[in-house]
CSV table of C-alpha atoms and ligand atoms in Angstrom, one decimal:
chain,number,residue,atom,x,y,z
A,16,UNK,CA,21.0,-14.8,-15.5
A,17,UNK,CA,21.1,-11.3,-14.0
A,18,UNK,CA,19.9,-8.2,-15.9
A,19,UNK,CA,21.6,-4.8,-15.0
A,20,UNK,CA,20.2,-1.5,-16.2
A,21,UNK,CA,22.9,1.2,-16.0
A,22,UNK,CA,23.2,4.9,-16.5
A,23,UNK,CA,19.9,5.9,-14.9
A,24,UNK,CA,18.6,8.2,-12.2
A,25,UNK,CA,17.1,5.7,-9.8
A,26,UNK,CA,14.0,7.0,-8.0
A,27,UNK,CA,14.0,4.3,-5.4
A,28,UNK,CA,10.9,5.3,-3.3
A,29,UNK,CA,12.6,3.5,-0.4
A,30,UNK,CA,12.0,4.6,3.2
A,31,UNK,CA,14.2,7.7,2.8
A,32,UNK,CA,13.0,8.4,-0.7
A,33,UNK,CA,16.5,8.2,-1.9
A,34,UNK,CA,17.3,9.2,-5.5
A,35,UNK,CA,20.5,7.8,-7.0
A,36,UNK,CA,21.4,10.4,-9.7
A,37,UNK,CA,23.8,8.2,-11.6
A,38,UNK,CA,23.0,4.7,-10.8
A,39,UNK,CA,22.0,1.2,-11.8
A,40,UNK,CA,19.6,-1.6,-10.7
A,41,UNK,CA,20.1,-5.3,-11.1
A,42,UNK,CA,17.7,-8.2,-10.9
A,43,UNK,CA,17.7,-12.0,-11.3
A,44,UNK,CA,14.6,-13.9,-12.0
A,45,UNK,CA,11.9,-11.7,-10.7
A,46,UNK,CA,13.9,-10.3,-7.7
A,47,UNK,CA,15.9,-7.1,-7.4
A,48,UNK,CA,19.4,-8.1,-6.3
A,49,UNK,CA,21.4,-4.8,-6.3
A,50,UNK,CA,20.8,-1.0,-6.5
A,51,UNK,CA,23.7,1.4,-6.4
A,52,UNK,CA,25.8,4.2,-7.9
A,53,UNK,CA,27.6,3.7,-11.2
A,54,UNK,CA,31.0,3.6,-9.4
A,55,UNK,CA,29.8,0.4,-7.6
A,56,UNK,CA,29.1,-1.3,-11.0
A,57,UNK,CA,32.6,-2.6,-11.7
A,58,UNK,CA,32.5,-4.7,-8.5
A,59,UNK,CA,29.1,-6.1,-9.3
A,60,UNK,CA,30.1,-7.0,-12.9
A,61,UNK,CA,33.2,-8.8,-11.6
A,62,UNK,CA,30.9,-10.8,-9.3
A,63,UNK,CA,28.4,-11.6,-12.1
A,64,UNK,CA,31.2,-12.8,-14.4
A,65,UNK,CA,31.9,-15.7,-11.9
A,66,UNK,CA,28.2,-16.6,-12.1
A,67,UNK,CA,26.8,-19.3,-14.3
A,68,UNK,CA,26.7,-18.6,-18.0
A,69,UNK,CA,23.5,-18.6,-20.0
A,70,UNK,CA,23.6,-21.6,-22.5
A,71,UNK,CA,22.2,-19.6,-25.4
A,72,UNK,CA,24.1,-16.3,-25.1
A,73,UNK,CA,27.2,-17.5,-23.4
A,74,UNK,CA,26.9,-14.5,-21.0
A,75,UNK,CA,26.4,-14.6,-17.3
A,76,UNK,CA,24.5,-11.2,-17.2
A,77,UNK,CA,22.7,-8.8,-19.6
A,78,UNK,CA,23.5,-5.1,-19.6
A,79,UNK,CA,21.0,-2.5,-20.6
A,80,UNK,CA,22.1,1.1,-21.1
A,81,UNK,CA,19.5,3.3,-19.6
A,82,UNK,CA,20.9,6.3,-21.5
A,83,UNK,CA,20.4,8.8,-18.7
A,84,UNK,CA,16.7,8.0,-18.2
A,85,UNK,CA,14.8,7.8,-15.0
A,86,UNK,CA,14.2,4.4,-13.4
A,87,UNK,CA,11.1,4.4,-11.2
A,88,UNK,CA,9.1,1.6,-9.6
A,89,UNK,CA,6.2,0.3,-11.6
A,90,UNK,CA,3.0,2.3,-10.9
A,91,UNK,CA,0.0,0.9,-9.1
A,92,UNK,CA,-3.5,1.7,-10.5
A,93,UNK,CA,-5.7,1.1,-7.5
A,94,UNK,CA,-9.1,1.3,-9.2
A,95,UNK,CA,-10.0,0.3,-12.8
A,96,UNK,CA,-12.7,-1.5,-14.8
A,97,UNK,CA,-10.6,-3.0,-17.6
A,98,UNK,CA,-13.5,-4.6,-19.4
A,99,UNK,CA,-15.0,-1.2,-20.2
A,100,UNK,CA,-12.8,-0.2,-23.1
A,101,UNK,CA,-15.7,-0.5,-25.6
A,102,UNK,CA,-17.5,2.2,-23.6
A,103,UNK,CA,-14.7,4.8,-23.7
A,104,UNK,CA,-15.9,8.1,-25.0
A,105,UNK,CA,-19.6,7.1,-24.9
A,106,UNK,CA,-21.9,9.2,-22.8
A,107,UNK,CA,-19.2,11.8,-22.1
A,108,UNK,CA,-20.7,15.1,-21.0
A,109,UNK,CA,-24.2,13.7,-20.2
A,110,UNK,CA,-25.9,14.1,-16.9
A,111,UNK,CA,-26.6,10.6,-15.6
A,112,UNK,CA,-24.4,8.4,-17.7
A,113,UNK,CA,-24.3,5.4,-15.3
A,114,UNK,CA,-28.0,4.6,-14.7
A,115,UNK,CA,-29.4,5.8,-18.0
A,116,UNK,CA,-26.6,4.7,-20.2
A,117,UNK,CA,-23.9,2.3,-19.0
A,118,UNK,CA,-25.8,-0.2,-16.8
A,119,UNK,CA,-28.4,-1.0,-19.4
A,120,UNK,CA,-25.8,-1.3,-22.1
A,121,UNK,CA,-23.6,-3.5,-20.0
A,122,UNK,CA,-26.6,-5.8,-19.3
A,123,UNK,CA,-27.4,-6.3,-22.9
A,124,UNK,CA,-24.0,-6.2,-24.6
A,125,UNK,CA,-21.3,-7.4,-22.2
A,126,UNK,CA,-20.1,-11.0,-22.4
A,127,UNK,CA,-17.1,-13.1,-21.4
A,128,UNK,CA,-15.2,-12.7,-24.7
A,129,UNK,CA,-15.7,-9.0,-24.7
A,130,UNK,CA,-14.3,-8.7,-21.2
A,131,UNK,CA,-11.3,-10.9,-22.1
A,132,UNK,CA,-10.4,-8.8,-25.2
A,133,UNK,CA,-11.1,-5.5,-23.5
A,134,UNK,CA,-8.9,-6.4,-20.5
A,135,UNK,CA,-6.0,-7.4,-22.8
A,136,UNK,CA,-6.3,-4.1,-24.5
A,137,UNK,CA,-6.5,-2.2,-21.2
A,138,UNK,CA,-3.5,-4.1,-19.9
A,139,UNK,CA,-1.5,-3.1,-23.0
A,140,UNK,CA,-2.5,0.5,-22.5
A,141,UNK,CA,-1.4,0.5,-18.9
A,142,UNK,CA,1.9,-1.3,-19.4
A,143,UNK,CA,2.8,1.1,-22.2
A,144,UNK,CA,2.2,3.9,-19.6
A,145,UNK,CA,4.3,2.3,-16.9
A,146,UNK,CA,1.5,0.8,-14.8
A,147,UNK,CA,2.7,-2.6,-13.6
A,148,UNK,CA,0.0,-3.4,-11.0
A,149,UNK,CA,-3.7,-3.0,-11.3
A,150,UNK,CA,-6.7,-3.6,-9.1
A,151,UNK,CA,-9.5,-4.4,-11.5
A,152,UNK,CA,-13.1,-4.8,-10.7
A,153,UNK,CA,-15.7,-5.9,-13.2
A,154,UNK,CA,-17.7,-8.9,-14.4
A,155,UNK,CA,-16.6,-12.2,-15.9
A,156,UNK,CA,-13.3,-11.8,-13.9
A,157,UNK,CA,-12.0,-15.2,-14.7
A,158,UNK,CA,-11.6,-13.8,-18.3
A,159,UNK,CA,-10.0,-10.7,-16.9
A,160,UNK,CA,-7.6,-12.7,-14.8
A,161,UNK,CA,-6.7,-14.8,-17.8
A,162,UNK,CA,-6.2,-11.7,-19.9
A,163,UNK,CA,-4.0,-10.0,-17.3
A,164,UNK,CA,-1.9,-13.2,-16.9
A,165,UNK,CA,-1.3,-13.4,-20.7
A,166,UNK,CA,-0.3,-9.8,-20.9
A,167,UNK,CA,2.3,-10.1,-18.2
A,168,UNK,CA,0.8,-7.4,-15.9
A,169,UNK,CA,0.5,-7.8,-12.1
A,170,UNK,CA,-3.2,-7.7,-11.2
A,171,UNK,CA,-5.9,-8.4,-8.8
A,172,UNK,CA,-9.1,-9.6,-10.4
A,173,UNK,CA,-12.1,-8.3,-8.4
A,174,UNK,CA,-15.4,-10.1,-9.3
A,175,UNK,CA,-18.1,-7.4,-9.0
A,176,UNK,CA,-21.1,-8.4,-7.1
A,177,UNK,CA,-24.4,-6.5,-6.7
A,178,UNK,CA,-27.9,-7.1,-5.7
A,179,UNK,CA,-29.5,-6.4,-9.0
A,180,UNK,CA,-29.0,-8.7,-12.0
A,181,UNK,CA,-25.5,-8.3,-13.5
A,182,UNK,CA,-24.3,-9.1,-17.0
A,183,UNK,CA,-22.6,-12.3,-15.8
A,184,UNK,CA,-24.8,-13.5,-12.9
A,185,UNK,CA,-28.5,-13.0,-12.0
A,186,UNK,CA,-27.9,-14.1,-8.5
A,187,UNK,CA,-25.2,-12.3,-6.6
A,188,UNK,CA,-24.5,-15.4,-4.5
A,189,UNK,CA,-23.6,-17.3,-7.6
A,190,UNK,CA,-21.1,-14.4,-8.4
A,191,UNK,CA,-19.8,-14.8,-4.9
A,192,UNK,CA,-19.0,-18.5,-5.4
A,193,UNK,CA,-17.6,-17.9,-8.8
A,194,UNK,CA,-15.3,-15.3,-7.1
A,195,UNK,CA,-14.3,-17.8,-4.5
A,196,UNK,CA,-13.3,-20.4,-7.1
A,197,UNK,CA,-11.2,-17.7,-8.8
A,198,UNK,CA,-9.5,-16.9,-5.6
A,199,UNK,CA,-8.7,-20.5,-5.1
A,200,UNK,CA,-7.4,-20.9,-8.6
A,201,UNK,CA,-4.9,-18.1,-8.4
A,202,UNK,CA,-3.7,-18.7,-4.9
A,203,UNK,CA,0.1,-18.9,-5.0
A,204,UNK,CA,0.3,-17.4,-8.6
A,205,UNK,CA,3.3,-15.1,-9.0
A,206,UNK,CA,1.4,-12.1,-10.5
A,207,UNK,CA,-2.4,-12.7,-10.4
A,208,UNK,CA,-4.7,-12.9,-7.5
A,209,UNK,CA,-8.5,-12.5,-7.1
A,210,UNK,CA,-11.2,-11.2,-4.7
A,211,UNK,CA,-14.8,-10.4,-4.6
A,212,UNK,CA,-15.6,-6.7,-5.0
A,213,UNK,CA,-19.0,-5.4,-4.0
A,214,UNK,CA,-20.3,-2.8,-6.4
A,215,UNK,CA,-21.1,-0.2,-3.7
A,216,UNK,CA,-22.7,0.8,-0.4
A,217,UNK,CA,-26.3,1.0,-1.8
A,218,UNK,CA,-26.1,-1.5,-4.6
A,219,UNK,CA,-25.5,-4.5,-2.3
A,220,UNK,CA,-27.6,-5.6,0.7
A,221,UNK,CA,-26.0,-5.7,4.2
A,222,UNK,CA,-26.0,-9.5,4.0
A,223,UNK,CA,-24.2,-9.5,0.7
A,224,UNK,CA,-21.6,-7.0,1.9
A,225,UNK,CA,-20.9,-9.2,5.0
A,226,UNK,CA,-20.7,-12.4,2.9
A,227,UNK,CA,-18.2,-10.7,0.5
A,228,UNK,CA,-16.2,-9.4,3.5
A,229,UNK,CA,-16.0,-12.8,5.1
A,230,UNK,CA,-14.8,-14.4,1.9
A,231,UNK,CA,-12.1,-11.7,1.2
A,232,UNK,CA,-11.0,-11.8,4.8
A,233,UNK,CA,-10.6,-15.6,4.6
A,234,UNK,CA,-8.2,-15.2,1.6
A,235,UNK,CA,-6.5,-12.0,3.0
A,236,UNK,CA,-7.7,-10.3,-0.2
A,237,UNK,CA,-8.7,-6.6,-0.6
A,238,UNK,CA,-12.4,-5.8,0.1
A,239,UNK,CA,-13.0,-3.0,-2.4
A,240,UNK,CA,-16.1,-1.1,-3.3
A,241,UNK,CA,-17.3,2.3,-4.5
A,242,UNK,CA,-17.8,4.5,-1.4
A,243,UNK,CA,-19.1,8.0,-0.7
A,244,UNK,CA,-19.1,8.8,-4.4
A,245,UNK,CA,-22.5,9.3,-5.9
A,246,UNK,CA,-25.2,11.8,-5.1
A,247,UNK,CA,-27.9,9.1,-5.2
A,248,UNK,CA,-25.8,7.2,-2.7
A,249,UNK,CA,-25.5,10.1,-0.3
A,250,UNK,CA,-29.3,10.9,-0.8
A,251,UNK,CA,-30.1,7.3,0.1
A,252,UNK,CA,-28.2,7.5,3.4
A,253,UNK,CA,-29.7,10.9,4.2
A,254,UNK,CA,-33.2,9.8,3.6
A,255,UNK,CA,-33.1,6.3,5.2
A,256,UNK,CA,-30.7,6.6,8.1
A,257,UNK,CA,-28.6,8.8,10.3
A,258,UNK,CA,-25.5,7.1,8.9
A,259,UNK,CA,-22.9,8.0,6.4
A,260,UNK,CA,-21.6,5.4,3.9
A,261,UNK,CA,-18.4,5.0,6.0
A,262,UNK,CA,-20.4,4.7,9.3
A,263,UNK,CA,-22.7,2.2,7.6
A,264,UNK,CA,-19.8,0.0,6.5
A,265,UNK,CA,-18.3,0.2,10.0
A,266,UNK,CA,-21.6,-0.8,11.6
A,267,UNK,CA,-21.6,-3.9,9.4
A,268,UNK,CA,-18.1,-4.8,10.5
A,269,UNK,CA,-16.8,-4.5,7.0
A,270,UNK,CA,-14.5,-1.5,7.5
A,271,UNK,CA,-11.0,-2.7,8.3
A,272,UNK,CA,-7.4,-3.0,7.2
A,273,UNK,CA,-8.3,-4.8,4.0
A,274,UNK,CA,-11.0,-2.4,2.9
A,275,UNK,CA,-10.0,-0.5,-0.2
A,276,UNK,CA,-12.7,2.1,-0.7
A,277,UNK,CA,-12.8,3.8,-4.1
A,278,UNK,CA,-13.4,7.6,-4.3
A,279,UNK,CA,-14.5,8.6,-0.8
A,280,UNK,CA,-15.3,12.1,-2.0
A,281,UNK,CA,-18.1,13.0,0.4
A,282,UNK,CA,-16.5,12.2,3.8
A,283,UNK,CA,-17.1,13.9,7.1
A,284,UNK,CA,-14.4,14.5,9.6
A,285,UNK,CA,-15.9,11.6,11.7
A,286,UNK,CA,-15.7,9.3,8.6
A,287,UNK,CA,-12.1,10.2,8.0
A,288,UNK,CA,-11.2,9.5,11.6
A,289,UNK,CA,-13.1,6.2,11.4
A,290,UNK,CA,-11.1,5.2,8.3
A,291,UNK,CA,-7.8,6.1,10.1
A,292,UNK,CA,-8.9,4.1,13.2
A,293,UNK,CA,-9.8,1.0,11.1
A,294,UNK,CA,-6.7,1.4,8.9
A,295,UNK,CA,-8.9,1.3,5.8
A,296,UNK,CA,-7.3,2.5,2.5
A,297,UNK,CA,-8.6,4.8,-0.3
A,298,UNK,CA,-8.3,4.6,-4.1
A,299,UNK,CA,-8.4,8.2,-5.1
A,300,UNK,CA,-9.6,8.8,-8.7
A,301,UNK,CA,-9.2,12.5,-9.3
A,302,UNK,CA,-9.6,12.3,-13.1
A,303,UNK,CA,-12.9,10.4,-13.0
A,304,UNK,CA,-14.3,12.4,-10.0
A,305,UNK,CA,-13.6,15.8,-11.5
A,306,UNK,CA,-14.7,14.9,-15.0
A,307,UNK,CA,-18.0,13.8,-13.5
A,308,UNK,CA,-18.2,17.0,-11.4
A,309,UNK,CA,-18.4,15.0,-8.2
A,310,UNK,CA,-15.9,17.0,-6.3
A,311,UNK,CA,-12.5,16.6,-4.8
A,312,UNK,CA,-11.9,14.0,-2.1
A,313,UNK,CA,-10.2,15.4,1.1
A,314,UNK,CA,-6.9,13.8,0.5
A,315,UNK,CA,-4.8,16.3,2.4
A,316,UNK,CA,-6.8,15.5,5.6
A,317,UNK,CA,-6.6,11.8,4.8
A,318,UNK,CA,-2.9,12.0,4.7
A,319,UNK,CA,-2.7,14.0,7.9
A,320,UNK,CA,-4.6,11.2,9.6
A,321,UNK,CA,-2.3,8.6,8.2
A,322,UNK,CA,-4.8,7.0,5.9
A,323,UNK,CA,-3.2,5.0,3.0
A,324,UNK,CA,-4.2,6.8,-0.3
A,325,UNK,CA,-3.2,5.7,-3.8
A,326,UNK,CA,-4.3,6.7,-7.2
A,327,UNK,CA,-6.8,5.0,-9.5
A,328,UNK,CA,-7.9,5.8,-13.1
A,329,UNK,CA,-11.4,4.3,-12.7
A,330,UNK,CA,-12.8,2.7,-15.9
A,331,UNK,CA,-12.0,4.0,-19.4
A,332,UNK,CA,-15.7,5.1,-19.6
A,333,UNK,CA,-15.2,7.4,-16.5
A,334,UNK,CA,-11.8,8.9,-16.8
A,335,UNK,CA,-11.0,7.9,-20.5
A,336,UNK,CA,-7.3,7.3,-19.9
A,337,UNK,CA,-5.7,4.4,-17.9
A,338,UNK,CA,-2.3,6.0,-17.2
A,339,UNK,CA,-1.2,7.4,-13.9
A,340,UNK,CA,0.9,10.2,-15.5
A,341,UNK,CA,-2.4,11.9,-16.2
A,342,UNK,CA,-3.7,11.2,-12.7
A,343,UNK,CA,-0.5,12.6,-11.1
A,344,UNK,CA,-0.8,15.9,-13.0
A,345,UNK,CA,-4.6,16.2,-12.3
A,346,UNK,CA,-3.9,15.3,-8.7
A,347,UNK,CA,-1.3,18.0,-8.2
A,348,UNK,CA,-3.3,20.7,-10.0
A,349,UNK,CA,-6.7,20.0,-8.3
A,350,UNK,CA,-5.3,19.6,-4.8
A,351,UNK,CA,-3.0,22.7,-5.0
A,352,UNK,CA,-6.1,24.6,-6.1
A,353,UNK,CA,-8.3,23.2,-3.5
A,354,UNK,CA,-5.9,24.0,-0.7
A,355,UNK,CA,-4.9,27.4,-2.3
A,356,UNK,CA,-1.4,26.4,-1.6
A,357,UNK,CA,1.2,26.2,-4.4
A,358,UNK,CA,3.5,24.2,-2.2
A,359,UNK,CA,0.9,21.6,-1.2
A,360,UNK,CA,1.6,18.0,-2.4
A,361,UNK,CA,5.1,18.4,-3.8
A,362,UNK,CA,6.0,16.2,-6.7
A,363,UNK,CA,7.7,13.6,-4.5
A,364,UNK,CA,4.4,13.0,-2.6
A,365,UNK,CA,2.5,12.6,-5.8
A,366,UNK,CA,5.0,10.0,-7.1
A,367,UNK,CA,4.7,8.3,-3.7
A,368,UNK,CA,0.9,7.9,-4.2
A,369,UNK,CA,1.4,6.4,-7.6
A,370,UNK,CA,3.9,3.8,-6.4
A,371,UNK,CA,4.6,2.9,-2.8
A,372,UNK,CA,1.3,4.5,-1.6
A,373,UNK,CA,-0.7,2.3,-3.9
A,374,UNK,CA,1.4,-0.7,-2.8
A,375,UNK,CA,0.6,0.1,0.9
A,376,UNK,CA,-3.1,0.4,0.1
A,377,UNK,CA,-3.0,-3.1,-1.2
A,378,UNK,CA,-0.8,-4.4,1.6
A,379,UNK,CA,1.7,-5.3,-1.1
A,380,UNK,CA,4.5,-3.0,0.0
A,381,UNK,CA,6.8,-5.9,1.0
A,382,UNK,CA,6.8,-6.9,-2.7
A,383,UNK,CA,6.3,-3.9,-4.9
A,384,UNK,CA,6.2,-0.1,-4.9
A,385,UNK,CA,9.9,0.7,-4.5
A,386,UNK,CA,13.3,-0.2,-6.0
A,387,UNK,CA,15.0,-2.1,-3.2
A,388,UNK,CA,16.9,-5.3,-2.9
A,389,UNK,CA,14.6,-8.3,-2.2
A,390,UNK,CA,11.5,-6.7,-3.9
A,391,UNK,CA,10.0,-7.9,-7.1
A,392,UNK,CA,11.5,-6.3,-10.3
A,393,UNK,CA,8.6,-4.2,-11.4
A,394,UNK,CA,10.4,-1.3,-13.1
A,395,UNK,CA,9.8,1.5,-15.5
A,396,UNK,CA,12.5,3.3,-17.5
A,397,UNK,CA,11.3,6.8,-18.5
A,398,UNK,CA,13.5,8.2,-21.3
A,399,UNK,CA,14.7,11.8,-21.0
A,400,UNK,CA,15.7,12.4,-24.7
A,401,UNK,CA,12.4,13.8,-25.8
A,402,UNK,CA,11.7,17.5,-26.2
A,403,UNK,CA,9.5,17.7,-23.1
A,404,UNK,CA,12.1,16.2,-20.8
A,405,UNK,CA,14.8,18.9,-20.9
A,406,UNK,CA,16.2,20.2,-18.6
A,407,UNK,CA,15.7,18.1,-15.5
A,408,UNK,CA,16.6,19.5,-12.1
A,409,UNK,CA,14.5,17.1,-10.1
A,410,UNK,CA,13.4,13.7,-11.3
A,411,UNK,CA,10.2,13.8,-9.2
A,412,UNK,CA,9.1,17.1,-10.8
A,413,UNK,CA,9.9,15.8,-14.3
A,414,UNK,CA,7.8,12.6,-13.7
A,415,UNK,CA,4.8,14.6,-12.4
A,416,UNK,CA,4.7,17.8,-14.4
A,417,UNK,CA,6.6,17.0,-17.7
A,418,UNK,CA,6.4,13.3,-18.4
A,419,UNK,CA,3.6,11.3,-20.1
A,420,UNK,CA,3.1,7.8,-21.3
A,421,UNK,CA,4.9,8.5,-24.5
A,422,UNK,CA,8.1,8.8,-22.5
A,423,UNK,CA,7.9,5.3,-21.2
A,424,UNK,CA,10.8,3.4,-22.8
A,425,UNK,CA,11.0,0.1,-21.1
A,426,UNK,CA,8.8,-1.8,-18.6
A,427,UNK,CA,9.6,-4.9,-16.6
A,428,UNK,CA,7.1,-6.9,-14.5
A,429,UNK,CA,8.5,-9.6,-12.3
A,430,UNK,CA,11.8,-9.1,-14.1
A,431,UNK,CA,10.4,-9.8,-17.5
A,432,UNK,CA,10.6,-7.1,-20.2
A,433,UNK,CA,7.0,-6.3,-21.3
A,434,UNK,CA,7.7,-3.0,-23.0
A,435,UNK,CA,10.8,-2.3,-25.1
A,436,UNK,CA,11.5,1.0,-27.0
A,437,UNK,CA,8.0,2.2,-26.2
A,438,UNK,CA,6.3,-0.8,-27.7
A,439,UNK,CA,4.9,-4.0,-26.3
A,440,UNK,CA,7.7,-6.6,-26.3
A,441,UNK,CA,5.7,-9.7,-27.2
A,442,UNK,CA,2.3,-8.4,-28.4
A,443,UNK,CA,1.0,-5.9,-30.8
A,444,UNK,CA,-1.4,-3.1,-30.0
A,445,UNK,CA,-2.7,-3.2,-33.5
A,446,UNK,CA,-3.5,-6.9,-33.2
A,447,UNK,CA,-5.2,-6.4,-29.8
A,448,UNK,CA,-7.2,-3.5,-31.2
A,449,UNK,CA,-8.3,-5.5,-34.3
A,450,UNK,CA,-9.5,-8.4,-32.1
A,451,UNK,CA,-11.4,-6.1,-29.8
A,452,UNK,CA,-13.0,-4.0,-32.6
A,453,UNK,CA,-13.9,-7.2,-34.5
A,454,UNK,CA,-15.7,-8.5,-31.4
A,455,UNK,CA,-17.4,-5.2,-30.7
A,456,UNK,CA,-18.8,-5.2,-34.3
A,457,UNK,CA,-20.2,-8.7,-33.9
A,458,UNK,CA,-22.1,-8.3,-30.6
A,459,UNK,CA,-25.2,-6.5,-29.4
A,460,UNK,CA,-22.8,-3.8,-28.4
A,461,UNK,CA,-22.7,-2.4,-32.0
A,462,UNK,CA,-26.5,-2.2,-32.2
A,463,UNK,CA,-26.7,-0.5,-28.8
A,464,UNK,CA,-24.2,2.1,-29.8
A,465,UNK,CA,-26.0,2.8,-33.1
A,466,UNK,CA,-29.3,2.9,-31.3
A,467,UNK,CA,-28.1,5.2,-28.6
A,468,UNK,CA,-26.5,7.7,-31.0
B,501,LIG,ZN1,-15.3,2.6,-10.4
């Protein structure tokens, strides 16, 4: 049975970035079948009436009145650590949160069930904010993949590997083979896939980076890692070699089309040119980077060079929120300031990065990132009845500068409604929160928090 959402401004994000001011979109199963103006709707409905009837409803199609809202493609969060919800708000405003605080706590308190429950909660938070695809990288990723699948989000589960002992594996090569079995398990799955994701340029040996690259390459999966982000990382390269992180990755043969480098704040012109030459992509996390006072990545130059750049939230312990509305606003503000140019990065370009830009960075642009016939039906209806959404002269501007997660009315992933009237369609945030809080109270995590406070 087809579903048709009517009476919406369709922000298609197609090649010409067409906006259909008074339009509709239709889909059947998980695939978009028609997009057009409201005056084309009659003909479509007549066609649909001849179609097979649904046994239960006696209808051959379902109509949803979009009530003048904005229909946009589902947003793509290119970099997240969904298992880290329990750490949100901890260690904020302290100097070295990662090494002094997070890594030791992760070691002692993180386990498979906590990752599972945290990932479910994070998926709920993202879906409610219109994020329909997420690249996750954390530990116990079989649990994360299971959680994402149950929540109905589209996701890539990146099993993090690093040289030192992690909370799930002592030996990184065990983590590598765990990742491989995950990749095999989800091959051919409609929404979920997997990869191995090295932690960073200095937390993995050259051999480990190469082994991860080889595995991801064999599966056509993204090879994603933190790059040119941390001061200790840059110091390490300055002190031990003549290379930059980007140059180092290239010298190992692990910088290529499937590389998705997170952050890339401290990049030289030569690094940027190398990224462009190798067609590597960047997950830009403006909220996390600026909160941690790490600087602003040179995104205007990246775009000039044709590097694919999308937006990421980073983990909830880094940027605190998992929605891309926040990232879009921060992105516009910081980059306009950085370039001292009010007209830099117009709203359309910012929406691009949150949708089709993210899809391109993942090489998934044939499937997602725009509202076009033949693509998967990952759609977000943003309502325009709330106080903050009036008046609207330009839907792009409304999405970037006015809208927030509370304006997300409906969300569809692979054609299935996962958010309805601003609430999860099949799950309850209260229940998910209760389960996660219950687990947090029972684990070593609670003791760690009490101890550290
Ligand atoms: Zn990260």
